[in-house]
mmCIF file of C-alpha atoms in Angstrom:
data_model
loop_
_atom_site.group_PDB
_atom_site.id
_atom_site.type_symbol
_atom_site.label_atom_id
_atom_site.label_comp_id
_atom_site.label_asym_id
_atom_site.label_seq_id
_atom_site.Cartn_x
_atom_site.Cartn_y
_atom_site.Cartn_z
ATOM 1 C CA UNK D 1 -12.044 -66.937 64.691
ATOM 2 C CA UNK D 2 -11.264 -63.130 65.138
ATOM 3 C CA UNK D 3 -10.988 -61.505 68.863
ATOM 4 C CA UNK D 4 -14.749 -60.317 68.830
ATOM 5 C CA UNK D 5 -15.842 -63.495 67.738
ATOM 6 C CA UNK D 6 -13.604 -65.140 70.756
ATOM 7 C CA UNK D 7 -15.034 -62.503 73.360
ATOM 8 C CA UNK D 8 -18.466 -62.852 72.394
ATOM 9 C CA UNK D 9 -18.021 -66.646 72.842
ATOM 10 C CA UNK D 10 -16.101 -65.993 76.020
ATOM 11 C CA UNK D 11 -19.376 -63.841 77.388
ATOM 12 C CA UNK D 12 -21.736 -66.706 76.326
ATOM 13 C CA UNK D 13 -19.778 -69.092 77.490
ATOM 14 C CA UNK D 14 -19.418 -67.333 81.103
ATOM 15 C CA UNK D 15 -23.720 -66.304 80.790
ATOM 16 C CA UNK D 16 -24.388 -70.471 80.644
ATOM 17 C CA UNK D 17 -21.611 -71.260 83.078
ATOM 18 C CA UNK D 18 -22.938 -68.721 85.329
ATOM 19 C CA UNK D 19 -26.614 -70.418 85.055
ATOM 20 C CA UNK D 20 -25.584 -73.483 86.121
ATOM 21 C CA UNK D 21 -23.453 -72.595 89.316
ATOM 22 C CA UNK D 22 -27.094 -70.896 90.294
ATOM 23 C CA UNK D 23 -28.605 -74.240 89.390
ATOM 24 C CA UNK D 24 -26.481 -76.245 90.981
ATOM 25 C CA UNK D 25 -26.326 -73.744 93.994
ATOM 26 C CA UNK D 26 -30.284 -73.985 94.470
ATOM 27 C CA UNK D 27 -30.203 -77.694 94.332
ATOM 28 C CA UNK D 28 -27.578 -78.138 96.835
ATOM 29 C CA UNK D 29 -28.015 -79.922 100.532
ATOM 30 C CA UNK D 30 -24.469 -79.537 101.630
ATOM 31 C CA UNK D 31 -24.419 -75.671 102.922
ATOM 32 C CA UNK D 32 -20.722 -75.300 102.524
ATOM 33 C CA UNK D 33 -20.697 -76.658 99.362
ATOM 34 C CA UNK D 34 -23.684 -74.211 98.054
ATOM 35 C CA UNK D 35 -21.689 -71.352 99.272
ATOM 36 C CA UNK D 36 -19.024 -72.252 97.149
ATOM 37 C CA UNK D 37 -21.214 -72.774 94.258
ATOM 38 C CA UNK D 38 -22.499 -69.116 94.873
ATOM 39 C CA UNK D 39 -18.674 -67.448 95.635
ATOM 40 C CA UNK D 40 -18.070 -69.154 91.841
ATOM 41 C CA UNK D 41 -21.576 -67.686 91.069
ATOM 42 C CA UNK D 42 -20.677 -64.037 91.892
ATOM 43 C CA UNK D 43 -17.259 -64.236 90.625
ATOM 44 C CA UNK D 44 -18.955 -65.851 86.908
ATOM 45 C CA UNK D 45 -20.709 -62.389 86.884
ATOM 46 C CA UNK D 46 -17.804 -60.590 87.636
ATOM 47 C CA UNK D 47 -15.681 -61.944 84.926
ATOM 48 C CA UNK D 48 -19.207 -61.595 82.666
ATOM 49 C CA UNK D 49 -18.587 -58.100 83.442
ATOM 50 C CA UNK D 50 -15.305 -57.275 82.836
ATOM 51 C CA UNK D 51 -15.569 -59.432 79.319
ATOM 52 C CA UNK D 52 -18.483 -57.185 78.362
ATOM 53 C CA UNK D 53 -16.505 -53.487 79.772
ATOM 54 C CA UNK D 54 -13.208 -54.841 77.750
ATOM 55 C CA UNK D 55 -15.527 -55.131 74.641
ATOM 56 C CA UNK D 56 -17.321 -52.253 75.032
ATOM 57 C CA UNK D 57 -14.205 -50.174 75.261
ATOM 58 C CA UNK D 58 -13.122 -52.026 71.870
ATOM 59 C CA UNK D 59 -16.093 -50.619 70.121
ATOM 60 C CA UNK D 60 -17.478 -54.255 69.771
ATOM 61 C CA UNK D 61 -20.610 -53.770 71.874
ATOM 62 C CA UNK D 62 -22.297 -49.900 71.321
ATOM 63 C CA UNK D 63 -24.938 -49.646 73.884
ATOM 64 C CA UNK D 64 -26.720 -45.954 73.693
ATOM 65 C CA UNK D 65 -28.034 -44.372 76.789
ATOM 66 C CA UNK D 66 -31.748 -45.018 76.452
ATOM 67 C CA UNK D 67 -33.992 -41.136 77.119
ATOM 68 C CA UNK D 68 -35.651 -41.099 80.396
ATOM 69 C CA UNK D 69 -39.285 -41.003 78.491
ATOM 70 C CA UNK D 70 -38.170 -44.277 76.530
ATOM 71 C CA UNK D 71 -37.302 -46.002 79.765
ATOM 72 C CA UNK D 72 -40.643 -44.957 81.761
ATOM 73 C CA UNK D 73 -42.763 -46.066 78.752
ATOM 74 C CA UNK D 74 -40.757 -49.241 79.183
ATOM 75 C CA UNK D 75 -41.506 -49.612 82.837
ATOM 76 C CA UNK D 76 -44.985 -48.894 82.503
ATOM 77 C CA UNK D 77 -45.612 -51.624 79.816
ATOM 78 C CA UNK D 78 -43.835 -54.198 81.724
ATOM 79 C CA UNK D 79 -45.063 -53.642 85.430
ATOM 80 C CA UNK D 80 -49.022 -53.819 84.213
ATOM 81 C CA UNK D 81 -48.127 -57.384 82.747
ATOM 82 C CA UNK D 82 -49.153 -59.777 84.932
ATOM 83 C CA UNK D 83 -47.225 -63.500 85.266
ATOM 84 C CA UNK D 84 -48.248 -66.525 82.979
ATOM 85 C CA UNK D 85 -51.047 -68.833 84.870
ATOM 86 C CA UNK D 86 -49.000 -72.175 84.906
#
């Protein structure tokens, strides 16, 4: 396994770890103990973002500034959706 393939499994790794500290935060009776859960929770996105800034800066993740008209086209198609009936 290379370094991008370690930091990409590093991100993914922190993305599920990081849904289930919300999970477990949202399911939890004890109030201290959820705040913990959410303190792990913010800190999970914090390391989520530095992972994704280091590999960025290594050229392994190329994100493009999207134009202003492709981002307001965006907006407009998703806003006028309306949730799923469940």
């Amino acid at each position: 396994m290379n370094d991008q393939e370690r930091m990409t499994d590093f991100i993914c790794s922190e993305k599920k770890m990081s849904a289930n500290y919300d999970t477990f935060a949202s399911e939890c009776v004890s109030l201290p103990l959820r705040d913990d859960f959410l303190k792990i929770f913010n800190q999970s996105h914090q390391i989520q973002t530095d992972l994704f800034k280091m590999s960025q800066s290594k050229g392994w993740y190329q994100v493009e500034q999207a134009p202003q008209s492709k981002v307001s086209q965006a907006y407009t198609r998703f806003s006028n959706q309306q949730p799923a009936a469940q």
